[in-house]
Amino acid sequence: LSIRPVLSDPEKQRGRSAAVAIAALVIAAGIPLWWKTTETYRAWLPAARIGELEALQLELRVEVEVVFARGTLSPEQQKKVPASRITYESCCKSKSLCLVEADHALHTLTETSCGSVVIYIIPEASALLPQDMRVYVGRSRTALLRSQVASVVGAGLPEVLAALDPQMEQVLQTMSFNHQDVTAALTDRLRPGLSTRDSLADSMRAFKSSPGYEITFSLLNPDPKHHQLHWDVEAALDAYIYPLLHKMAPVANFSVDSQILYYAVLGVNPRYDASASAYTLSADSLAHVINPVEARLGSNAASSNPVLNFLLYVPDSLHSPLIIRNDQKQEVASNAFHSPRWGGIMVYNVDGAYGNDTQFPVDIAIDMSRVMGVFLSQLRLMLGFQQTGAPPGFVLEAAGREGVAEWELDRLLWSRSVENVATASASITSLAQLLDQIANIVINDNIAQQVASAVTALQAAVAELEAGNLALALEHSREAISASERAFFDPSLLHLLYFPDDQKFAIYIPLFLPMCVPILLSLLKIFREVQQHRAEKRAKRD
């Protein structure tokens, strides 16, 4: 037997009003407030501008100035060629003037900007170049080109330049950039069939573009009881390494340090070759030399920059002399080898300091000019200076004390600019695709700002490359890759910090279901009573 209270009409009305008010409050205020406080914040990203990066096409333009020497053009040609094009006052008439001095004198005549090339056309009969030399490329951005333009039929400037075009193209591909350089810079983003073997080898040997590099020079003395080694590394760095790094300042920041490691031995045992009266390291064993030594080198844990290691190894008295042989079993002249994207090792033999009555330890002064000459060539390869093969008839002047010619640096800047643009573009587009696929990753304002800055810098870099402004293009490309890296590796983008949708439902259903069921039942009861009341009214009217 159950007893149900009888409610009066005013009480029923108050119950209905309370249920409707609660439902309205939940729908109008509760749900929007819950939705707003639990939503994932995603700042606006320039999706349209990012989408344009996927179809990005680069156009590289080089500023070329052609200067005709006196006697190069015939009198009829000089009349039709603008006077501004015949600006070369021959300061190189003296036959005793060497080519290096001529290159320096020509460099002072014209101010060249980063990435530009000046080609001086000299007569075929000029004694400035030897007869077997057709093109001379100096240390600056200038080149001497021997040509017979005076015999060209048609005296206009277009005909003259058309006759010079094949030769100037060779000069530009040597001094500026070519297809192989661009392919090497884009090797990681090209299909395997589109990259040549040489470009693939160059790209794998050199370090990828980075805001900074750590360079460490280490002296390995495995036998300090017999060797007392002395190396003036500071003076050697000032003379050989720092001039190159100073020229490389627009590319990256460099940190250089040195150390001496005692009782550091190689990871392999050299074999004695009686025919050579020396111990040998074969090319197959060189790969096993690095790992045991690398464990003792140490690294800067506070820096994420790549580390370039250069090791000078002095063999102990029991394994001296020690020579390195290549794949053809021939002795390597430098007695050194390098490992791609790691560094280089040079073996420095001191067996000549031993004698029958030698008292140990022996004081040995290392010839740093010979050592740094090897390390400098290895450093150039690690930094991306490709080995330029001169076409027939071309002579390339040695880099000199600074370790790099101006046109060589320009070639590297072209490659680095293209590589930076490609890397930053890939990072931004990959990040945008990731954020589109995972909707519950927070995009804060800092990330949005970094993405926008990267896209803006990318567009500016592309525009400067098309205009031929190499210095500005490199600067904008470095800004783009820096901003894209900061955005891509931001710790707030970790997907594991946020709950997936199924876990959210598992959390919210036990919380909201007990509250929502009474409200829904009350609304359903009110709806039925309203329908019943309307039905009774219709029945009374009938």
Short mmCIF file of N, CA, C and O in Angstrom, two decimals, residues 299-422:
data_model
loop_
_atom_site.label_atom_id
_atom_site.label_comp_id
_atom_site.label_asym_id
_atom_site.label_seq_id
_atom_site.Cartn_x
_atom_site.Cartn_y
_atom_site.Cartn_z
N SER A 299 81.57 16.33 -25.22
CA SER A 299 80.76 17.24 -26.03
C SER A 299 80.14 18.28 -25.12
O SER A 299 80.06 18.11 -23.91
N ASN A 300 79.69 19.34 -25.73
CA ASN A 300 79.04 20.43 -25.00
C ASN A 300 77.56 20.11 -24.87
O ASN A 300 76.79 20.24 -25.82
N ALA A 301 77.17 19.66 -23.68
CA ALA A 301 75.78 19.24 -23.48
C ALA A 301 74.81 20.42 -23.54
O ALA A 301 73.62 20.23 -23.78
N ALA A 302 75.31 21.63 -23.31
CA ALA A 302 74.43 22.79 -23.31
C ALA A 302 74.12 23.30 -24.71
O ALA A 302 73.31 24.20 -24.87
N SER A 303 74.79 22.75 -25.72
CA SER A 303 74.60 23.20 -27.09
C SER A 303 74.02 22.08 -27.93
O SER A 303 74.40 20.91 -27.78
N SER A 304 73.11 22.44 -28.81
CA SER A 304 72.53 21.48 -29.75
C SER A 304 73.13 21.61 -31.14
O SER A 304 72.64 20.99 -32.09
N ASN A 305 74.19 22.39 -31.28
CA ASN A 305 74.82 22.59 -32.58
C ASN A 305 75.65 21.37 -32.97
O ASN A 305 76.17 20.66 -32.10
N PRO A 306 75.81 21.11 -34.26
CA PRO A 306 76.67 20.01 -34.70
C PRO A 306 78.11 20.23 -34.27
O PRO A 306 78.57 21.37 -34.13
N VAL A 307 78.82 19.13 -34.04
CA VAL A 307 80.21 19.18 -33.59
C VAL A 307 81.11 18.63 -34.69
O VAL A 307 80.87 17.53 -35.21
N LEU A 308 82.14 19.39 -35.04
CA LEU A 308 83.14 18.96 -36.01
C LEU A 308 84.41 18.61 -35.24
O LEU A 308 84.97 19.45 -34.53
N ASN A 309 84.85 17.36 -35.36
CA ASN A 309 86.02 16.88 -34.63
C ASN A 309 87.21 16.72 -35.57
O ASN A 309 87.09 16.13 -36.65
N PHE A 310 88.34 17.25 -35.13
CA PHE A 310 89.59 17.11 -35.88
C PHE A 310 90.65 16.58 -34.92
O PHE A 310 91.00 17.26 -33.95
N LEU A 311 91.12 15.38 -35.21
CA LEU A 311 92.01 14.66 -34.30
C LEU A 311 93.40 14.52 -34.93
O LEU A 311 93.53 14.11 -36.09
N LEU A 312 94.40 14.86 -34.15
CA LEU A 312 95.80 14.64 -34.54
C LEU A 312 96.34 13.51 -33.68
O LEU A 312 96.47 13.65 -32.45
N TYR A 313 96.64 12.39 -34.31
CA TYR A 313 97.06 11.19 -33.58
C TYR A 313 98.54 10.95 -33.82
O TYR A 313 99.00 10.85 -34.96
N VAL A 314 99.29 10.87 -32.72
CA VAL A 314 100.72 10.57 -32.77
C VAL A 314 100.91 9.12 -32.31
O VAL A 314 100.67 8.82 -31.13
N PRO A 315 101.29 8.22 -33.19
CA PRO A 315 101.40 6.80 -32.81
C PRO A 315 102.44 6.59 -31.72
O PRO A 315 103.41 7.35 -31.59
N ASP A 316 102.22 5.53 -30.96
CA ASP A 316 103.20 5.19 -29.93
C ASP A 316 104.44 4.59 -30.59
O ASP A 316 104.45 4.26 -31.77
N SER A 317 105.47 4.44 -29.80
CA SER A 317 106.76 3.99 -30.35
C SER A 317 106.71 2.56 -30.87
O SER A 317 107.50 2.19 -31.74
N LEU A 318 105.78 1.74 -30.38
CA LEU A 318 105.69 0.36 -30.82
C LEU A 318 104.97 0.22 -32.16
O LEU A 318 105.08 -0.82 -32.81
N HIS A 319 104.20 1.22 -32.56
CA HIS A 319 103.45 1.16 -33.83
C HIS A 319 103.79 2.37 -34.69
O HIS A 319 102.90 3.04 -35.23
N SER A 320 105.06 2.65 -34.80
CA SER A 320 105.49 3.81 -35.57
C SER A 320 106.59 3.38 -36.54
O SER A 320 107.48 2.59 -36.15
N PRO A 321 106.58 3.84 -37.79
CA PRO A 321 105.60 4.76 -38.38
C PRO A 321 104.27 4.06 -38.74
O PRO A 321 104.25 2.85 -38.96
N LEU A 322 103.22 4.83 -38.78
CA LEU A 322 101.88 4.34 -39.11
C LEU A 322 101.37 5.10 -40.33
O LEU A 322 101.31 6.34 -40.31
N ILE A 323 101.02 4.35 -41.38
CA ILE A 323 100.55 4.98 -42.61
C ILE A 323 99.15 4.50 -42.93
O ILE A 323 98.73 3.41 -42.53
N ILE A 324 98.40 5.34 -43.64
CA ILE A 324 97.03 5.04 -44.04
C ILE A 324 97.03 4.74 -45.53
O ILE A 324 97.66 5.47 -46.32
N ARG A 325 96.30 3.69 -45.91
CA ARG A 325 96.19 3.31 -47.32
C ARG A 325 94.74 3.40 -47.76
O ARG A 325 93.82 3.13 -46.98
N ASN A 326 94.55 3.79 -49.02
CA ASN A 326 93.21 3.94 -49.57
C ASN A 326 92.69 2.62 -50.11
O ASN A 326 93.29 1.56 -49.90
N ASP A 327 91.58 2.69 -50.85
CA ASP A 327 90.96 1.47 -51.39
C ASP A 327 91.86 0.77 -52.40
O ASP A 327 91.74 -0.45 -52.60
N GLN A 328 92.73 1.53 -53.07
CA GLN A 328 93.64 0.93 -54.04
C GLN A 328 94.96 0.46 -53.41
O GLN A 328 95.93 0.21 -54.12
N LYS A 329 94.98 0.37 -52.08
CA LYS A 329 96.15 -0.09 -51.33
C LYS A 329 97.34 0.86 -51.49
O LYS A 329 98.50 0.48 -51.25
N GLN A 330 97.06 2.11 -51.88
CA GLN A 330 98.12 3.10 -52.04
C GLN A 330 98.20 3.98 -50.80
O GLN A 330 97.19 4.25 -50.14
N GLU A 331 99.40 4.45 -50.52
CA GLU A 331 99.60 5.29 -49.35
C GLU A 331 98.97 6.66 -49.56
O GLU A 331 99.15 7.29 -50.62
N VAL A 332 98.21 7.14 -48.57
CA VAL A 332 97.59 8.45 -48.63
C VAL A 332 98.65 9.51 -48.34
O VAL A 332 99.34 9.44 -47.32
N ALA A 333 98.78 10.47 -49.26
CA ALA A 333 99.86 11.46 -49.13
C ALA A 333 99.74 12.27 -47.85
O ALA A 333 100.74 12.55 -47.18
N SER A 334 98.53 12.66 -47.50
CA SER A 334 98.34 13.46 -46.28
C SER A 334 98.35 12.63 -45.02
O SER A 334 98.40 13.17 -43.91
N ASN A 335 98.30 11.30 -45.15
CA ASN A 335 98.20 10.39 -44.01
C ASN A 335 97.03 10.75 -43.10
O ASN A 335 97.13 10.77 -41.86
N ALA A 336 95.90 11.08 -43.73
CA ALA A 336 94.70 11.50 -43.00
C ALA A 336 93.47 10.99 -43.73
O ALA A 336 93.53 10.63 -44.91
N PHE A 337 92.35 11.00 -43.03
CA PHE A 337 91.07 10.64 -43.63
C PHE A 337 89.98 11.41 -42.91
O PHE A 337 90.19 11.94 -41.81
N HIS A 338 88.82 11.51 -43.54
CA HIS A 338 87.70 12.20 -42.91
C HIS A 338 86.46 11.33 -42.97
O HIS A 338 86.30 10.49 -43.86
N SER A 339 85.59 11.54 -42.00
CA SER A 339 84.33 10.82 -41.91
C SER A 339 83.21 11.82 -42.17
O SER A 339 83.17 12.89 -41.56
N PRO A 340 82.28 11.50 -43.09
CA PRO A 340 81.22 12.46 -43.43
C PRO A 340 80.43 12.89 -42.20
O PRO A 340 80.03 12.07 -41.37
N ARG A 341 80.21 14.19 -42.09
CA ARG A 341 79.41 14.81 -41.03
C ARG A 341 79.92 14.46 -39.64
O ARG A 341 79.17 14.42 -38.67
N TRP A 342 81.19 14.20 -39.53
CA TRP A 342 81.81 13.96 -38.22
C TRP A 342 83.09 14.78 -38.06
O TRP A 342 83.21 15.55 -37.12
N GLY A 343 84.04 14.59 -38.97
CA GLY A 343 85.30 15.30 -38.86
C GLY A 343 86.41 14.54 -39.55
O GLY A 343 86.18 13.75 -40.47
N GLY A 344 87.64 14.78 -39.11
CA GLY A 344 88.79 14.16 -39.73
C GLY A 344 89.84 13.75 -38.72
O GLY A 344 89.90 14.26 -37.60
N ILE A 345 90.69 12.79 -39.12
CA ILE A 345 91.79 12.29 -38.29
C ILE A 345 93.06 12.29 -39.13
O ILE A 345 93.06 11.82 -40.28
N MET A 346 94.12 12.80 -38.56
CA MET A 346 95.43 12.80 -39.21
C MET A 346 96.42 12.07 -38.32
O MET A 346 96.46 12.28 -37.10
N VAL A 347 97.21 11.19 -38.94
CA VAL A 347 98.26 10.46 -38.23
C VAL A 347 99.58 11.18 -38.45
O VAL A 347 99.99 11.41 -39.60
N TYR A 348 100.23 11.54 -37.36
CA TYR A 348 101.48 12.33 -37.39
C TYR A 348 102.60 11.45 -36.84
O TYR A 348 102.68 11.18 -35.64
N ASN A 349 103.46 11.00 -37.75
CA ASN A 349 104.54 10.10 -37.35
C ASN A 349 105.74 10.89 -36.85
O ASN A 349 106.12 11.92 -37.44
N VAL A 350 106.35 10.40 -35.78
CA VAL A 350 107.53 11.06 -35.19
C VAL A 350 108.66 10.06 -35.00
O VAL A 350 109.51 10.24 -34.12
N ASP A 351 108.66 8.99 -35.81
CA ASP A 351 109.68 7.96 -35.64
C ASP A 351 111.08 8.48 -35.94
O ASP A 351 112.08 7.92 -35.49
N GLY A 352 111.13 9.59 -36.70
CA GLY A 352 112.45 10.16 -37.00
C GLY A 352 113.13 10.75 -35.80
O GLY A 352 114.34 11.02 -35.83
N ALA A 353 112.39 10.97 -34.71
CA ALA A 353 112.97 11.54 -33.50
C ALA A 353 113.64 10.49 -32.63
O ALA A 353 114.25 10.83 -31.61
N TYR A 354 113.52 9.20 -33.02
CA TYR A 354 114.10 8.13 -32.21
C TYR A 354 115.52 7.83 -32.67
O TYR A 354 115.87 7.99 -33.85
N GLY A 355 116.32 7.36 -31.75
CA GLY A 355 117.66 6.90 -32.06
C GLY A 355 118.05 5.78 -31.10
O GLY A 355 117.29 5.42 -30.19
N ASN A 356 119.24 5.23 -31.33
CA ASN A 356 119.65 4.12 -30.47
C ASN A 356 119.89 4.57 -29.03
O ASN A 356 119.69 3.81 -28.08
N ASP A 357 120.34 5.79 -28.87
CA ASP A 357 120.64 6.29 -27.53
C ASP A 357 119.64 7.35 -27.08
O ASP A 357 119.97 8.23 -26.28
N THR A 358 118.41 7.26 -27.60
CA THR A 358 117.40 8.26 -27.25
C THR A 358 116.95 8.08 -25.81
O THR A 358 116.72 6.95 -25.36
N GLN A 359 116.86 9.17 -25.11
CA GLN A 359 116.35 9.16 -23.75
C GLN A 359 114.90 9.63 -23.75
O GLN A 359 114.59 10.68 -24.33
N PHE A 360 114.06 8.85 -23.14
CA PHE A 360 112.63 9.16 -23.11
C PHE A 360 112.29 9.87 -21.80
O PHE A 360 112.94 9.65 -20.77
N PRO A 361 111.26 10.74 -21.84
CA PRO A 361 110.42 11.09 -23.00
C PRO A 361 111.11 12.07 -23.94
O PRO A 361 111.95 12.87 -23.52
N VAL A 362 110.73 11.98 -25.23
CA VAL A 362 111.32 12.82 -26.27
C VAL A 362 110.43 14.05 -26.46
O VAL A 362 109.21 13.94 -26.60
N ASP A 363 111.05 15.22 -26.43
CA ASP A 363 110.32 16.46 -26.70
C ASP A 363 110.15 16.62 -28.20
O ASP A 363 111.12 16.63 -28.96
N ILE A 364 108.90 16.73 -28.63
CA ILE A 364 108.58 16.81 -30.07
C ILE A 364 107.73 18.04 -30.31
O ILE A 364 106.67 18.21 -29.69
N ALA A 365 108.20 18.90 -31.19
CA ALA A 365 107.43 20.08 -31.61
C ALA A 365 106.72 19.74 -32.91
O ALA A 365 107.36 19.41 -33.91
N ILE A 366 105.42 19.82 -32.91
CA ILE A 366 104.62 19.43 -34.06
C ILE A 366 104.61 20.57 -35.08
O ILE A 366 104.46 21.75 -34.72
N ASP A 367 104.78 20.20 -36.33
CA ASP A 367 104.73 21.16 -37.42
C ASP A 367 103.26 21.50 -37.70
O ASP A 367 102.56 20.80 -38.43
N MET A 368 102.78 22.59 -37.13
CA MET A 368 101.37 22.93 -37.23
C MET A 368 100.97 23.40 -38.62
O MET A 368 99.80 23.32 -38.98
N SER A 369 101.91 23.91 -39.40
CA SER A 369 101.55 24.32 -40.76
C SER A 369 101.15 23.11 -41.59
O SER A 369 100.17 23.17 -42.36
N ARG A 370 101.85 22.00 -41.44
CA ARG A 370 101.48 20.78 -42.17
C ARG A 370 100.17 20.22 -41.66
O ARG A 370 99.32 19.78 -42.43
N VAL A 371 99.95 20.27 -40.35
CA VAL A 371 98.73 19.73 -39.76
C VAL A 371 97.52 20.58 -40.14
O VAL A 371 96.48 20.06 -40.58
N MET A 372 97.64 21.88 -39.99
CA MET A 372 96.50 22.74 -40.27
C MET A 372 96.17 22.80 -41.75
O MET A 372 95.03 23.08 -42.13
N GLY A 373 97.15 22.56 -42.61
CA GLY A 373 96.85 22.48 -44.03
C GLY A 373 95.89 21.36 -44.34
O GLY A 373 94.97 21.50 -45.16
N VAL A 374 96.09 20.22 -43.66
CA VAL A 374 95.19 19.07 -43.84
C VAL A 374 93.83 19.35 -43.21
O VAL A 374 92.78 19.11 -43.82
N PHE A 375 93.85 19.86 -41.98
CA PHE A 375 92.58 20.11 -41.29
C PHE A 375 91.76 21.20 -42.00
O PHE A 375 90.53 21.15 -42.01
N LEU A 376 92.43 22.18 -42.59
CA LEU A 376 91.70 23.23 -43.29
C LEU A 376 90.97 22.68 -44.51
O LEU A 376 89.81 23.04 -44.75
N SER A 377 91.62 21.79 -45.25
CA SER A 377 90.95 21.19 -46.41
C SER A 377 89.78 20.32 -45.96
O SER A 377 88.72 20.30 -46.61
N GLN A 378 89.93 19.60 -44.86
CA GLN A 378 88.83 18.79 -44.35
C GLN A 378 87.69 19.66 -43.83
O GLN A 378 86.51 19.35 -44.04
N LEU A 379 88.04 20.78 -43.18
CA LEU A 379 87.01 21.68 -42.68
C LEU A 379 86.20 22.28 -43.83
O LEU A 379 84.98 22.43 -43.72
N ARG A 380 86.85 22.61 -44.92
CA ARG A 380 86.14 23.13 -46.08
C ARG A 380 85.11 22.12 -46.59
O ARG A 380 83.98 22.48 -46.94
N LEU A 381 85.50 20.85 -46.64
CA LEU A 381 84.57 19.83 -47.10
C LEU A 381 83.40 19.67 -46.13
O LEU A 381 82.25 19.52 -46.55
N MET A 382 83.69 19.72 -44.83
CA MET A 382 82.63 19.56 -43.83
C MET A 382 81.63 20.71 -43.87
O MET A 382 80.44 20.53 -43.60
N LEU A 383 82.12 21.91 -44.21
CA LEU A 383 81.25 23.09 -44.23
C LEU A 383 80.48 23.23 -45.53
O LEU A 383 79.60 24.08 -45.63
N GLY A 384 80.80 22.41 -46.51
CA GLY A 384 80.03 22.43 -47.75
C GLY A 384 80.72 23.02 -48.94
O GLY A 384 80.08 23.18 -49.99
N PHE A 385 82.00 23.37 -48.85
CA PHE A 385 82.73 23.86 -50.02
C PHE A 385 83.05 22.67 -50.91
O PHE A 385 83.90 21.84 -50.58
N GLN A 386 82.37 22.60 -52.03
CA GLN A 386 82.52 21.46 -52.92
C GLN A 386 83.79 21.58 -53.73
O GLN A 386 84.27 22.67 -54.03
N GLN A 387 84.31 20.43 -54.11
CA GLN A 387 85.51 20.40 -54.92
C GLN A 387 85.14 20.78 -56.36
O GLN A 387 84.43 20.05 -57.04
N THR A 388 85.61 21.95 -56.77
CA THR A 388 85.25 22.49 -58.07
C THR A 388 86.20 21.95 -59.13
O THR A 388 87.41 22.16 -59.05
N GLY A 389 85.63 21.25 -60.10
CA GLY A 389 86.41 20.77 -61.22
C GLY A 389 86.48 21.82 -62.31
O GLY A 389 85.46 22.22 -62.86
N ALA A 390 87.68 22.29 -62.61
CA ALA A 390 87.83 23.34 -63.62
C ALA A 390 87.68 22.76 -65.01
O ALA A 390 88.28 21.72 -65.34
N PRO A 391 86.88 23.40 -65.87
CA PRO A 391 86.78 22.94 -67.26
C PRO A 391 88.11 23.10 -67.97
O PRO A 391 89.02 23.79 -67.50
N PRO A 392 88.28 22.47 -69.13
CA PRO A 392 89.55 22.61 -69.87
C PRO A 392 89.82 24.07 -70.22
O PRO A 392 88.93 24.80 -70.66
N GLY A 393 91.05 24.48 -70.02
CA GLY A 393 91.44 25.85 -70.29
C GLY A 393 91.19 26.81 -69.15
O GLY A 393 91.53 28.00 -69.26
N PHE A 394 90.61 26.35 -68.05
CA PHE A 394 90.35 27.18 -66.88
C PHE A 394 91.48 27.01 -65.86
O PHE A 394 92.01 25.91 -65.67
N VAL A 395 91.83 28.10 -65.21
CA VAL A 395 92.78 28.07 -64.10
C VAL A 395 92.13 28.79 -62.92
O VAL A 395 91.71 29.95 -63.05
N LEU A 396 92.03 28.09 -61.79
CA LEU A 396 91.43 28.65 -60.58
C LEU A 396 92.54 28.99 -59.60
O LEU A 396 93.33 28.12 -59.22
N GLU A 397 92.60 30.24 -59.20
CA GLU A 397 93.63 30.67 -58.26
C GLU A 397 93.38 30.06 -56.89
O GLU A 397 92.23 29.87 -56.47
N ALA A 398 94.45 29.69 -56.20
CA ALA A 398 94.32 29.13 -54.86
C ALA A 398 93.68 30.14 -53.92
O ALA A 398 93.79 31.36 -54.11
N ALA A 399 93.02 29.61 -52.88
CA ALA A 399 92.24 30.47 -51.99
C ALA A 399 93.11 31.45 -51.21
O ALA A 399 92.67 32.54 -50.86
N GLY A 400 94.33 31.06 -50.90
CA GLY A 400 95.21 31.97 -50.16
C GLY A 400 95.06 31.82 -48.66
O GLY A 400 94.53 30.83 -48.15
N ARG A 401 95.50 32.83 -47.94
CA ARG A 401 95.57 32.76 -46.48
C ARG A 401 94.20 32.64 -45.84
O ARG A 401 94.05 32.00 -44.79
N GLU A 402 93.18 33.24 -46.44
CA GLU A 402 91.84 33.22 -45.85
C GLU A 402 91.15 31.87 -46.00
O GLU A 402 90.09 31.67 -45.42
N GLY A 403 91.72 30.98 -46.80
CA GLY A 403 91.15 29.65 -46.91
C GLY A 403 89.98 29.52 -47.85
O GLY A 403 89.51 28.41 -48.08
N VAL A 404 89.47 30.61 -48.39
CA VAL A 404 88.33 30.55 -49.30
C VAL A 404 88.33 31.81 -50.16
O VAL A 404 88.61 32.91 -49.69
N ALA A 405 88.08 31.62 -51.45
CA ALA A 405 87.93 32.75 -52.35
C ALA A 405 86.53 33.34 -52.21
O ALA A 405 85.60 32.67 -51.75
N GLU A 406 86.37 34.58 -52.62
CA GLU A 406 85.06 35.23 -52.50
C GLU A 406 84.01 34.53 -53.32
O GLU A 406 82.87 34.37 -52.89
N TRP A 407 84.37 34.07 -54.52
CA TRP A 407 83.37 33.39 -55.34
C TRP A 407 83.05 32.01 -54.78
O TRP A 407 81.92 31.52 -54.95
N GLU A 408 84.00 31.37 -54.11
CA GLU A 408 83.70 30.10 -53.45
C GLU A 408 82.70 30.30 -52.32
O GLU A 408 81.77 29.49 -52.14
N LEU A 409 82.88 31.38 -51.56
CA LEU A 409 81.94 31.69 -50.50
C LEU A 409 80.56 31.98 -51.07
O LEU A 409 79.54 31.56 -50.51
N ASP A 410 80.51 32.67 -52.19
CA ASP A 410 79.21 32.94 -52.82
C ASP A 410 78.52 31.65 -53.24
O ASP A 410 77.30 31.51 -53.09
N ARG A 411 79.28 30.71 -53.77
CA ARG A 411 78.69 29.42 -54.15
C ARG A 411 78.07 28.73 -52.94
O ARG A 411 76.97 28.16 -53.02
N LEU A 412 78.79 28.79 -51.83
CA LEU A 412 78.24 28.17 -50.62
C LEU A 412 76.99 28.92 -50.14
O LEU A 412 76.02 28.29 -49.70
N LEU A 413 77.00 30.25 -50.24
CA LEU A 413 75.84 31.02 -49.80
C LEU A 413 74.61 30.72 -50.66
O LEU A 413 73.49 30.66 -50.14
N TRP A 414 74.81 30.53 -51.97
CA TRP A 414 73.68 30.13 -52.82
C TRP A 414 73.11 28.80 -52.35
O TRP A 414 71.89 28.65 -52.21
N SER A 415 73.98 27.84 -52.11
CA SER A 415 73.52 26.51 -51.68
C SER A 415 72.84 26.57 -50.32
O SER A 415 71.78 25.96 -50.12
N ARG A 416 73.42 27.32 -49.38
CA ARG A 416 72.83 27.42 -48.05
C ARG A 416 71.48 28.13 -48.09
O ARG A 416 70.55 27.75 -47.37
N SER A 417 71.37 29.15 -48.92
CA SER A 417 70.09 29.86 -49.02
C SER A 417 69.01 28.93 -49.54
O SER A 417 67.89 28.89 -49.01
N VAL A 418 69.33 28.18 -50.59
CA VAL A 418 68.34 27.23 -51.15
C VAL A 418 68.00 26.15 -50.13
O VAL A 418 66.84 25.78 -49.94
N GLU A 419 69.02 25.64 -49.44
CA GLU A 419 68.78 24.59 -48.44
C GLU A 419 67.94 25.12 -47.28
O GLU A 419 67.02 24.42 -46.81
N ASN A 420 68.22 26.33 -46.82
CA ASN A 420 67.43 26.91 -45.73
C ASN A 420 65.98 27.11 -46.14
O ASN A 420 65.06 26.82 -45.36
N VAL A 421 65.75 27.60 -47.36
CA VAL A 421 64.38 27.79 -47.83
C VAL A 421 63.65 26.46 -47.91
O VAL A 421 62.50 26.34 -47.48
N ALA A 422 64.31 25.44 -48.45
CA ALA A 422 63.67 24.13 -48.57
C ALA A 422 63.39 23.52 -47.20
O ALA A 422 62.32 22.95 -46.96
#
